[in-house]
Amino acid sequence: MTFILNFLPELVLLVGALGLFVVALGESQQKFARTVALLVAFATIGAAAASLNQHADLFSGAYRVDQFSQLVKLVLAFGFACILLLSGDLPDIRAEVKPEYFLFLTLSVTGLVMLVSCVEIVSIVVALELSSFPLYLLVPMRRERAGHRSQMESAIKYIMFGVAANGIMFFGLSYLYGLTGTTHLFPLASRLAPVVHTPLAITGLGLAFCGLYYKLAIFPFHFWTPDVYQGASNETASLVASLPKVGAVAVLIRFVSLATPENPAVATMLIYLAVGSMFFGNLIALVQKDFKRMLGFSGIAHAGYALIGFVALDQAGFTAALYYITGYLFMILACFVVISRVSRDGANVAIEELAGLHRRSPLLAATLLVAVFALAGVPPFVGFMGKFSLLTAAYAQGHLALVVIAVVNSAIAVYYYLQVVRQAVFGESNPAAVAEPLILTWPTRGLCVVLIVGIVALGVAPGTVIDTIFHSLAFVHSGPATALLGR
Amino acid sequence: MTQLQPMAEFPFYFFAFLTVLAAAGVVVNRNAVNAALCLLLSFMGMAALFVLLEAYFLAVLQVLVYAGAVAVLFLFVIMLFDVKGGDPRKPYQKVAAVSGLLALALLITGVLSLAKHSQLTAAAPVTTTVVGSDLKDYGYLLFTKYLLPVEMTGFLLLIAMLGVAMLGRKQGKETGASIQEAGGGRPETGGRRLETGDRRDSLSESRVP
């Protein structure tokens, strides 16, 4: 009985996935499949909330249910429900594969939910694949039409980069296994500690991070990002942009905590990657015309910000990184709600097409403004608090130069975010046909309000969330709670 | 389960080089049949490495599944598609030459720095128990210690199967006509559909930077 409670979110998702499989076997039951998927999503939220305070080691220690994993599962389940709500009737997915779309979506979330609990290398690898494979298949499900076949190109780019990054990761993991002789992360950490300064251990750790950098779209592993965002349908892009990053940060916390705080090599490596991601993402986002592509480059920059938290290599830094990526989930989903509602027939949205949005739909315009200001790091929103806690954590460990570079990058980013705002608020939509009002359904309105409230609430009152995350990260070795917002 | 013996050095290096060289051959070869045969050779080298590790069961599996089934399946598919030779080699572009030189410089720097510090032997190798030698031990481990990955692999296979079915299915009615014209439905030209298609919207051309 306790096993069922401990494993409840996964069980709900797995049973839901099998149910969707049965639904997908019939004649294209699109509406029914969507209802089932939504039910699964809300049931998963409930299950994750019910098992929030469980502690257990399942499957002979390969699977750890603790506060950290359950918290991330709750966030993932929430994001899953949001993506289902914003995807609506999947206007840009081929009609005959719409039920399968919901099936693959559910399976990908299942993989991520299992990923955050795995503490054994083989399980982590399989869970990572379980979350990636459906994504590879969701990208080419976009409809083909005249002059638009880029989804196949982006799908091939996505899978090639994914396979290569995973191969590099497995290579690094094999080094770690060879050094320690165990695949369980906790014994591995203690056995790795005496040899963590040797080149072999650093090489192993560095290579092992690569698969997660790919998921997060960190600078040298980012090449797929803009093309996949642009080539995939709006709904798929909203999934690729949000949930895998949360999962990757959670696993990266488990991996990076293998490196002790006084390990300069790992910290230096992370600093270079963070700086590269921030500059690359922000500078190229400046010239983008397609909104999704711009979000892709800005996503690279935001992954760089999240990496700043890892540079500190302590509990405060990891807390800040997880808090930031949770906030990022809200911000990016809010942006994608606007994209999928503004886009006509599921086509990509250029930034100019946002012109006059405040007249067409005030609620969407408000959602866009809140999301974009939050991404830019304007004070009352979660983006500001997230960056602030990241920089505090890095500064506490003496990384002054990194803090300065991050602030400079935030300033660069303001330019292209404000361009979006300028179009949405002051832009004039000249053809009258485009200016027709957008009628939103009630679920969409509810989703917009929830996301706005989430972005504001996480930014105004971050105390509870940060405290909860901080305590859930108690398994990280570091002793006294170092400076984070004066705590 | 027996403790792992230190491997005999010469056979190890021989088979390791064979595996890596054959794998490089898969990438370099323009002819699909030659590439598939190189892949087969690489799998065989891997099986030999498993034998050296006393993981006889894994070695047999490697030969049966990978060399026997997967590589031969590749050959069958190539035969059915009737792939003619390889594409003619294009002359190297300047970008490729420069990036190749950069990668070479990076490799040389890495090797030199490694030779200078040469601390790779500092960490003592850990002796572990052999897993793949005995079928019974192997099966026992799979269904106790590694139960979770095994079960998850089941779902992974389900995804792979469904994905292949979905991608292999003919396109829907709304675009069916145009694709039939391009010969997309038939296997002979299926692989070339992307090349003959309308490339105006291609990502690589619309990229801004």
XYZ file of C-alpha atoms in Angstrom:
696
model
C 0.000 0.000 0.000
C 2.777 2.427 0.874
C 4.480 1.356 -2.339
C 1.435 2.449 -4.292
C 1.380 5.801 -2.514
C 5.101 6.318 -3.070
C 4.851 5.428 -6.721
C 1.458 7.059 -7.335
C 2.369 9.818 -9.857
C 4.289 7.348 -12.008
C 1.517 4.760 -11.794
C -1.097 7.307 -12.826
C 1.012 8.373 -15.801
C 1.831 4.821 -16.885
C -1.775 3.660 -16.642
C -2.839 6.818 -18.456
C -0.298 6.177 -21.202
C -1.567 2.624 -21.669
C -5.146 3.937 -21.742
C -4.189 6.461 -24.395
C -2.516 3.654 -26.344
C -5.816 1.778 -26.404
C -7.655 4.960 -27.417
C -5.164 5.600 -30.205
C -5.807 2.135 -31.635
C -9.392 3.079 -32.556
C -10.575 5.341 -35.332
C -9.108 8.781 -34.741
C -10.719 9.638 -31.417
C -9.111 13.017 -31.075
C -11.527 14.685 -28.633
C -11.712 11.604 -26.433
C -7.916 11.253 -26.384
C -7.561 14.878 -25.318
C -10.070 14.403 -22.507
C -8.234 11.307 -21.287
C -4.888 13.122 -21.417
C -6.303 16.067 -19.451
C -7.743 13.693 -16.854
C -4.351 11.991 -16.560
C -2.646 15.358 -16.145
C -4.957 16.520 -13.353
C -4.794 13.093 -11.704
C -0.995 13.342 -11.807
C -1.102 16.731 -10.108
C -3.310 15.219 -7.414
C -1.080 12.154 -7.073
C 2.076 14.248 -6.847
C 0.462 16.438 -4.197
C -0.705 13.370 -2.258
C 2.762 11.818 -2.234
C 4.561 15.098 -1.548
C 5.879 14.128 1.873
C 6.731 10.504 1.144
C 10.224 9.156 1.695
C 11.245 5.812 0.323
C 13.883 3.886 -1.579
C 12.263 1.700 -4.189
C 13.556 -0.940 -6.618
C 16.554 -1.970 -4.490
C 17.734 1.592 -4.071
C 17.564 2.615 -7.714
C 14.618 4.925 -7.170
C 14.505 7.530 -4.444
C 11.267 9.181 -3.442
C 12.089 12.245 -1.351
C 10.850 15.782 -0.934
C 13.080 17.018 -3.748
C 11.837 14.506 -6.301
C 8.187 14.905 -5.316
C 8.430 18.696 -5.524
C 9.854 18.528 -9.037
C 7.189 15.967 -9.978
C 4.494 18.397 -8.865
C 6.032 21.120 -11.037
C 6.257 18.712 -13.995
C 2.642 17.599 -13.590
C 1.530 21.235 -13.475
C 3.487 21.999 -16.627
C 1.976 18.928 -18.311
C -1.566 20.161 -17.607
C -0.655 23.657 -18.863
C 0.750 22.291 -22.125
C -2.373 20.197 -22.708
C -4.576 23.228 -22.089
C -2.589 25.512 -24.358
C -2.366 22.964 -27.172
C -6.144 22.945 -27.606
C -7.246 20.979 -30.642
C -3.751 20.697 -32.108
C -4.413 22.787 -35.218
C -1.049 22.051 -36.769
C -0.750 18.310 -36.180
C -1.620 15.819 -38.919
C -5.221 14.765 -38.378
C -4.623 11.016 -38.344
C -1.947 11.092 -35.632
C -3.627 13.428 -33.140
C -4.460 10.647 -30.612
C -0.857 9.419 -30.822
C 0.298 12.960 -30.126
C -1.332 12.853 -26.689
C 0.124 9.389 -26.100
C 3.689 10.496 -26.841
C 3.194 13.663 -24.794
C 2.144 11.586 -21.787
C 5.017 9.132 -22.230
C 7.554 11.952 -22.410
C 6.263 13.415 -19.165
C 6.377 9.913 -17.648
C 10.049 9.683 -18.543
C 10.772 13.057 -16.944
C 8.824 12.222 -13.800
C 10.778 8.981 -13.416
C 14.037 10.726 -14.265
C 13.923 13.039 -11.248
C 13.621 10.110 -8.854
C 16.292 7.872 -10.341
C 19.512 7.677 -8.355
C 21.111 4.837 -10.275
C 23.010 5.443 -13.480
C 21.386 2.755 -15.636
C 17.923 3.903 -14.586
C 18.833 7.547 -15.238
C 20.000 6.658 -18.736
C 16.850 4.702 -19.560
C 14.570 7.376 -18.067
C 16.387 10.056 -20.050
C 15.787 8.071 -23.223
C 12.166 7.513 -22.230
C 11.675 11.265 -22.029
C 13.601 11.992 -25.253
C 12.230 9.417 -27.700
C 8.655 10.774 -27.688
C 10.006 14.289 -28.255
C 11.925 13.115 -31.320
C 8.628 11.757 -32.657
C 6.481 14.764 -31.733
C 8.546 17.151 -33.867
C 7.862 15.484 -37.277
C 4.133 15.154 -36.472
C 3.546 18.690 -37.738
C 1.378 18.993 -40.808
C 3.113 19.257 -44.161
C 1.949 22.016 -46.405
C 3.128 23.917 -49.420
C 6.392 25.635 -48.679
C 6.628 24.172 -45.224
C 8.588 20.984 -44.747
C 11.093 22.179 -42.205
C 9.689 19.906 -39.489
C 11.518 16.889 -40.925
C 14.780 18.812 -41.073
C 14.426 19.934 -37.471
C 13.405 16.444 -36.351
C 16.549 14.977 -37.898
C 18.707 17.681 -36.329
C 17.065 17.068 -32.973
C 17.568 13.309 -33.014
C 21.151 13.479 -34.333
C 22.248 15.966 -31.686
C 20.344 14.027 -29.055
C 21.943 10.713 -29.900
C 25.425 12.244 -30.070
C 25.009 14.054 -26.740
C 23.678 10.909 -25.075
C 26.603 8.901 -26.453
C 29.063 11.367 -24.941
C 27.157 11.200 -21.671
C 27.294 7.383 -21.567
C 31.028 7.530 -22.232
C 31.502 9.826 -19.237
C 29.278 7.668 -17.056
C 31.372 4.625 -17.957
C 34.434 6.493 -16.631
C 32.637 7.200 -13.366
C 31.623 3.544 -13.105
C 35.178 2.427 -13.825
C 36.528 4.710 -11.114
C 34.072 3.697 -8.431
C 32.668 0.290 -9.374
C 29.099 1.247 -8.521
C 26.171 2.658 -10.439
C 24.287 4.025 -7.439
C 24.806 7.754 -7.071
C 25.167 7.952 -3.299
C 27.896 5.309 -2.869
C 29.385 6.694 -6.063
C 29.640 10.154 -4.492
C 31.475 8.882 -1.430
C 33.850 6.711 -3.469
C 34.479 9.502 -5.958
C 35.362 12.043 -3.254
C 39.000 10.944 -2.723
C 39.793 10.853 -6.458
C 37.636 13.750 -7.621
C 40.667 15.909 -8.416
C 42.224 13.452 -10.841
C 41.869 14.226 -14.554
C 40.013 10.973 -15.122
C 37.262 11.877 -12.654
C 36.953 15.420 -14.016
C 36.802 14.109 -17.578
C 34.154 11.605 -16.557
C 32.042 14.211 -14.788
C 32.446 16.698 -17.632
C 31.395 14.177 -20.261
C 28.537 12.903 -18.114
C 27.046 16.400 -17.918
C 26.875 16.665 -21.729
C 23.577 14.838 -22.153
C 21.977 17.210 -19.663
C 23.539 20.282 -21.273
C 21.886 19.145 -24.480
C 18.497 18.976 -22.784
C 19.030 22.405 -21.244
C 20.430 23.842 -24.518
C 23.703 25.087 -23.032
C 26.025 26.862 -25.479
C 28.067 24.234 -27.333
C 25.134 21.805 -27.278
C 22.492 24.292 -28.383
C 22.605 23.977 -32.178
C 19.288 22.144 -32.398
C 17.371 24.684 -30.311
C 16.316 27.483 -32.703
C 15.656 25.101 -35.587
C 13.533 22.765 -33.493
C 11.561 25.652 -31.986
C 10.897 27.000 -35.461
C 10.307 23.709 -37.247
C 8.117 22.030 -34.620
C 4.495 22.998 -34.155
C 3.723 25.581 -31.472
C 2.476 22.969 -29.008
C 5.512 20.718 -29.455
C 7.840 23.682 -29.096
C 6.132 24.644 -25.842
C 6.874 21.147 -24.533
C 10.477 21.052 -25.774
C 11.109 24.492 -24.289
C 9.763 23.859 -20.825
C 9.535 20.490 -19.107
C 12.793 18.791 -20.219
C 14.711 21.764 -18.832
C 13.157 21.288 -15.400
C 14.027 17.586 -15.509
C 17.554 18.315 -16.702
C 18.169 20.804 -13.883
C 16.910 18.272 -11.338
C 19.252 15.542 -12.605
C 22.105 18.002 -12.995
C 21.718 18.828 -9.298
C 22.103 15.141 -8.469
C 25.176 14.892 -10.710
C 26.913 18.172 -9.901
C 26.580 17.498 -6.189
C 29.042 14.636 -6.832
C 31.696 17.319 -7.261
C 32.674 18.823 -3.937
C 32.585 22.628 -3.514
C 36.371 22.927 -3.446
C 36.695 21.484 -6.919
C 37.899 24.365 -9.113
C 37.973 22.438 -12.379
C 34.264 21.657 -12.465
C 33.367 25.198 -11.376
C 35.603 26.699 -14.081
C 34.028 24.488 -16.718
C 30.544 25.550 -15.626
C 31.558 29.231 -15.648
C 32.782 29.058 -19.251
C 29.615 27.275 -20.345
C 27.372 29.773 -18.550
C 29.180 32.795 -20.011
C 29.163 31.294 -23.506
C 25.449 30.487 -23.329
C 24.461 33.919 -22.054
C 26.419 35.879 -24.663
C 25.558 33.587 -27.551
C 21.839 33.405 -26.775
C 21.334 37.073 -26.043
C 23.388 38.474 -28.918
C 21.753 36.311 -31.582
C 18.267 36.809 -30.173
C 18.671 40.532 -30.892
C 18.164 40.085 -34.638
C 15.402 37.461 -34.700
C 12.124 38.082 -36.516
C 10.274 34.858 -35.652
C 8.932 34.907 -32.100
C 9.546 31.198 -31.461
C 13.085 31.403 -32.812
C 13.753 34.382 -30.584
C 12.459 32.411 -27.615
C 14.835 29.615 -28.621
C 17.871 31.873 -28.426
C 16.597 33.503 -25.259
C 16.165 29.988 -23.872
C 19.878 29.347 -24.449
C 20.646 32.507 -22.484
C 18.293 31.496 -19.677
C 19.934 28.067 -19.466
C 23.180 29.986 -19.011
C 21.645 31.949 -16.130
C 20.452 28.710 -14.525
C 23.985 27.322 -14.794
C 25.245 30.226 -12.639
C 23.542 28.542 -9.719
C 25.541 25.372 -10.335
C 28.819 27.273 -10.350
C 28.427 27.852 -6.612
C 28.368 24.039 -6.122
C 26.459 24.382 -2.867
C 22.933 24.016 -1.579
C 22.101 27.703 -2.016
C 23.199 27.642 -5.633
C 21.193 24.522 -6.470
C 18.155 26.023 -4.736
C 18.465 29.159 -6.834
C 18.837 27.131 -10.040
C 15.750 25.026 -9.345
C 13.754 28.095 -8.300
C 14.815 29.920 -11.446
C 13.939 27.069 -13.781
C 10.540 26.670 -12.096
C 9.889 30.350 -12.720
C 11.140 29.922 -16.277
C 8.532 27.190 -16.783
C 5.770 29.687 -15.939
C 7.263 32.445 -18.099
C 7.893 30.341 -21.195
C 4.489 28.642 -20.988
C 2.825 32.067 -20.789
C 4.697 33.110 -23.941
C 3.605 29.946 -25.725
C -0.051 30.392 -24.732
C 0.101 33.729 -26.552
C 1.865 32.185 -29.553
C -0.597 29.343 -29.992
C -3.625 31.647 -29.673
C -2.292 34.426 -31.911
C -1.089 32.065 -34.639
C -3.545 31.476 -37.448
C -4.049 27.793 -38.207
C -0.971 26.853 -36.215
C 1.543 28.742 -38.338
C 4.632 30.345 -36.847
C 4.224 33.812 -35.391
C 6.487 36.638 -36.445
C 7.063 39.380 -33.891
C 5.307 41.879 -36.189
C 2.153 39.757 -36.063
C 1.781 40.655 -32.396
C 0.967 44.224 -33.421
C -2.196 45.572 -31.864
C -2.583 42.571 -29.564
C -3.879 44.730 -26.706
C -6.881 45.641 -28.849
C -7.487 42.131 -30.137
C -7.332 40.453 -26.753
C -6.439 42.402 -23.607
C -5.957 39.248 -21.525
C -3.445 37.735 -23.977
C -1.622 41.061 -24.160
C -1.435 41.174 -20.372
C -0.125 37.592 -20.271
C 2.497 38.436 -22.875
C 3.579 41.576 -21.047
C 3.914 39.836 -17.703
C 5.817 36.911 -19.256
C 8.175 39.081 -21.275
C 8.883 41.498 -18.428
C 9.532 38.500 -16.185
C 11.930 37.002 -18.767
C 13.701 40.355 -18.950
C 14.081 40.351 -15.162
C 11.914 43.305 -14.189
C 11.488 43.485 -10.387
C 8.050 42.384 -9.253
C 8.127 39.177 -11.301
C 9.758 35.804 -10.778
C 12.476 36.452 -13.355
C 13.976 39.137 -11.178
C 13.864 37.157 -7.935
C 15.306 34.144 -9.733
C 18.241 36.070 -11.170
C 18.758 37.796 -7.836
C 19.001 34.536 -5.907
C 21.292 33.030 -8.565
C 23.648 35.996 -8.426
C 23.591 36.029 -4.623
C 24.567 32.369 -4.535
C 27.387 32.863 -7.062
C 28.616 36.009 -5.306
C 28.703 34.210 -1.951
C 31.274 31.859 -3.486
C 33.328 34.792 -4.797
C 32.482 34.672 -8.493
C 32.329 38.452 -8.917
C 33.239 38.517 -12.623
C 30.498 36.040 -13.440
C 27.943 38.180 -11.599
C 28.990 41.272 -13.559
C 28.773 39.381 -16.869
C 25.312 38.075 -15.999
C 24.079 41.596 -15.210
C 25.518 42.916 -18.483
C 23.691 40.126 -20.298
C 20.404 40.949 -18.615
C 20.822 44.478 -19.923
C 21.418 43.207 -23.468
C 18.345 40.989 -23.242
C 16.066 43.873 -22.273
C 16.360 45.221 -25.826
C 14.758 42.313 -27.627
C 12.153 41.709 -24.945
C 11.095 45.343 -25.132
C 10.783 44.999 -28.904
C 8.096 42.378 -28.328
C 6.358 44.693 -25.874
C 6.578 47.584 -28.328
C 4.883 45.526 -31.033
C 2.162 44.219 -28.731
C 1.262 47.549 -27.158
C 2.235 50.318 -29.567
C 2.381 48.427 -32.872
C -0.324 49.277 -35.400
C -1.834 46.390 -37.306
C -2.599 47.951 -40.670
C -4.662 45.300 -42.487
C -8.090 45.301 -40.907
C -8.431 41.551 -41.329
C -5.625 40.871 -38.868
C -7.078 43.181 -36.254
C -10.170 41.117 -35.598
C -10.621 40.353 -31.899
C -9.397 37.009 -30.592
C -12.060 35.101 -28.710
C -10.544 32.963 -25.972
C -12.161 29.852 -24.573
C -12.681 29.607 -20.835
C -9.882 27.084 -20.226
C -7.469 29.398 -22.025
C -8.574 32.357 -19.921
C -8.145 30.303 -16.772
C -4.692 29.193 -17.915
C -3.659 32.797 -18.629
C -4.806 33.930 -15.194
C -3.083 31.012 -13.444
C 0.201 31.711 -15.235
C 0.064 35.456 -14.518
C -0.719 34.792 -10.862
C 2.072 32.226 -10.713
C 4.661 34.580 -12.203
C 3.673 37.411 -9.874
C 3.241 35.282 -6.750
C 6.556 33.458 -7.174
C 8.237 36.828 -7.604
C 6.514 38.733 -4.798
C 6.518 36.033 -2.138
C 9.354 33.637 -2.965
C 10.128 32.834 0.677
C 8.043 29.691 1.086
C 9.057 28.212 -2.242
C 12.756 28.896 -1.759
C 12.620 27.511 1.790
C 10.873 24.354 0.624
C 13.342 23.795 -2.194
C 16.257 24.528 0.141
C 15.142 21.953 2.690
C 14.353 19.397 0.010
C 17.960 19.664 -1.143
C 19.298 18.479 2.201
C 20.920 15.460 0.518
C 23.509 17.779 -0.985
C 26.656 17.434 1.111
C 27.149 21.115 2.067
C 26.916 21.821 5.760
C 25.656 25.170 7.061
C 23.072 27.025 5.049
C 25.120 29.662 3.301
C 23.907 33.090 2.366
C 20.774 33.083 0.305
C 18.628 36.153 0.722
C 20.087 36.579 4.186
C 19.017 33.126 5.306
C 30.789 -14.932 -10.086
C 34.513 -14.649 -10.397
C 36.705 -11.672 -9.792
C 37.847 -9.919 -12.911
C 41.343 -10.874 -13.993
C 43.601 -8.227 -15.481
C 43.125 -8.470 -19.210
C 45.841 -9.732 -21.455
C 47.246 -6.591 -22.983
C 47.959 -7.503 -26.564
C 44.537 -8.998 -27.434
C 42.814 -6.093 -25.745
C 44.661 -3.460 -27.774
C 44.249 -5.494 -30.942
C 40.480 -5.822 -30.620
C 40.012 -2.299 -29.270
C 41.819 -0.830 -32.299
C 39.852 -3.113 -34.584
C 36.556 -1.945 -33.066
C 37.416 1.744 -33.254
C 38.854 1.523 -36.763
C 35.813 -0.367 -38.017
C 33.521 2.201 -36.374
C 35.460 4.977 -38.110
C 35.030 3.029 -41.335
C 31.248 3.145 -40.875
C 31.371 6.929 -40.779
C 33.928 7.473 -43.527
C 32.606 4.981 -46.065
C 30.429 6.448 -48.809
C 29.244 3.051 -49.958
C 26.362 1.844 -47.791
C 27.228 -1.847 -48.128
C 30.821 -1.268 -47.072
C 29.632 0.829 -44.141
C 27.273 -1.922 -42.995
C 30.076 -4.502 -43.231
C 32.339 -2.224 -41.189
C 29.564 -2.026 -38.610
C 29.476 -5.815 -38.510
C 33.247 -5.903 -37.969
C 32.922 -3.359 -35.169
C 30.273 -5.498 -33.451
C 32.520 -8.551 -33.732
C 35.414 -6.656 -32.175
C 33.141 -5.664 -29.312
C 32.137 -9.297 -28.832
C 35.803 -10.253 -28.644
C 36.315 -7.589 -25.946
C 33.452 -9.133 -23.975
C 35.161 -12.536 -24.252
C 38.360 -11.024 -22.871
C 36.318 -9.704 -19.948
C 35.035 -13.250 -19.366
C 31.500 -12.063 -20.097
C 30.806 -14.992 -22.376
C 27.053 -14.679 -22.303
C 27.205 -11.023 -23.360
C 29.649 -11.969 -26.114
C 27.253 -14.553 -27.488
C 24.380 -12.073 -27.285
C 26.465 -9.471 -29.055
C 27.165 -11.829 -31.929
C 23.619 -13.187 -32.111
C 21.667 -9.939 -31.751
C 23.887 -7.216 -33.133
C 26.090 -8.974 -35.645
C 23.556 -11.638 -36.518
C 20.318 -9.676 -36.608
C 20.873 -5.909 -36.636
C 23.757 -5.672 -39.086
C 22.267 -8.271 -41.400
C 18.963 -6.389 -41.309
C 20.834 -3.270 -42.401
C 22.276 -5.222 -45.308
C 18.822 -6.488 -46.284
C 17.389 -2.979 -46.237
C 20.251 -1.658 -48.330
C 19.715 -4.507 -50.766
C 15.970 -3.790 -51.015
C 16.522 -0.069 -51.577
C 19.116 -0.845 -54.233
C 21.411 1.995 -53.221
C 23.811 2.811 -56.037
C 27.360 3.334 -54.830
C 28.002 6.481 -52.853
C 27.539 10.129 -53.644
C 30.588 11.576 -55.349
C 32.898 13.209 -52.868
C 32.480 16.960 -52.848
C 35.617 19.098 -52.749
C 36.421 20.289 -49.247
C 35.153 23.717 -48.375
C 37.232 26.319 -46.613
C 35.048 26.249 -43.516
C 35.456 22.496 -43.232
C 39.226 22.778 -43.606
C 39.497 25.510 -40.958
C 37.254 23.719 -38.462
C 39.110 20.476 -39.113
C 42.427 22.189 -38.401
C 40.982 23.705 -35.218
C 39.769 20.306 -34.053
C 43.169 18.797 -34.848
C 44.922 21.560 -32.881
C 42.578 20.935 -29.964
C 43.314 17.218 -30.091
C 47.087 17.788 -30.186
C 46.887 20.259 -27.295
C 44.836 17.792 -25.317
C 47.217 14.919 -25.920
C 50.267 17.077 -25.113
C 48.695 18.356 -21.900
C 47.792 14.806 -21.000
C 51.348 13.637 -21.640
C 52.712 16.521 -19.558
C 50.536 15.904 -16.527
C 49.981 12.187 -17.133
C 48.052 11.537 -13.976
C 45.622 9.228 -15.625
C 46.948 6.255 -13.693
C 46.528 7.970 -10.329
C 43.159 6.439 -9.587
C 43.384 2.729 -8.972
C 41.026 0.704 -11.146
C 38.241 -0.850 -9.180
C 37.737 -4.568 -9.378
C 34.150 -5.559 -9.934
C 32.400 -8.840 -10.229
C 31.746 -10.228 -13.679
C 28.096 -9.927 -14.598
C 27.589 -11.377 -18.030
C 29.321 -14.735 -17.653
C 26.566 -16.802 -16.148
C 23.078 -16.733 -17.568
C 21.469 -17.412 -14.205
C 23.289 -14.586 -12.418
C 22.544 -12.305 -15.296
C 18.835 -13.007 -15.252
C 18.734 -12.751 -11.471
C 20.328 -9.294 -11.593
C 17.995 -8.129 -14.327
C 14.926 -8.957 -12.295
C 16.142 -7.760 -8.912
C 18.701 -4.980 -8.970
C 17.921 -3.698 -12.438
C 14.178 -4.330 -12.448
C 13.295 -0.665 -12.947
C 15.443 -0.082 -16.052
C 14.181 -3.346 -17.559
C 10.560 -2.321 -17.096
C 11.231 1.165 -18.448
C 12.932 -0.350 -21.470
C 9.614 -2.051 -22.191
C 7.963 1.340 -22.539
C 10.909 2.554 -24.591
C 10.347 -0.283 -27.050
C 6.636 0.559 -27.202
C 7.521 4.144 -28.133
C 10.010 3.013 -30.762
C 7.482 0.616 -32.292
C 4.684 3.190 -32.386
C 7.056 5.825 -33.731
C 8.166 3.641 -36.610
C 4.546 2.798 -37.408
C 3.630 6.478 -37.337
C 6.539 7.694 -39.451
C 6.189 4.834 -41.905
C 2.486 5.429 -42.461
C 1.481 7.224 -45.622
C 0.719 10.891 -45.168
C -2.863 12.014 -44.593
C -5.476 12.868 -47.152
C -4.955 16.613 -47.040
C -1.447 16.393 -48.445
C -1.637 12.949 -49.946
C -1.983 14.085 -53.552
C 1.078 16.278 -53.677
C 3.209 13.658 -52.000
C 2.036 10.951 -54.348
C 3.107 13.147 -57.230
C 6.546 13.468 -55.744
C 6.665 9.695 -55.455
C 6.851 9.912 -51.672
C 4.762 6.848 -50.988
C 7.095 4.387 -52.644
C 10.239 3.184 -50.959
C 12.509 3.618 -53.977
C 12.305 7.387 -53.853
C 11.217 7.810 -50.269
C 14.634 8.862 -49.102
C 14.921 11.590 -51.679
C 11.651 13.293 -50.904
C 13.244 15.999 -48.823
C 15.694 16.859 -51.569
C 13.118 17.202 -54.311
C 10.672 19.056 -52.083
C 10.240 22.779 -51.965
C 13.362 24.066 -50.277
C 12.382 27.700 -50.088
C 11.276 27.407 -46.509
C 14.341 25.467 -45.490
C 15.672 26.425 -42.091
C 19.216 26.794 -43.247
C 18.259 29.538 -45.651
C 15.950 31.470 -43.399
C 18.462 31.543 -40.579
C 19.242 35.139 -39.795
C 22.716 35.173 -38.255
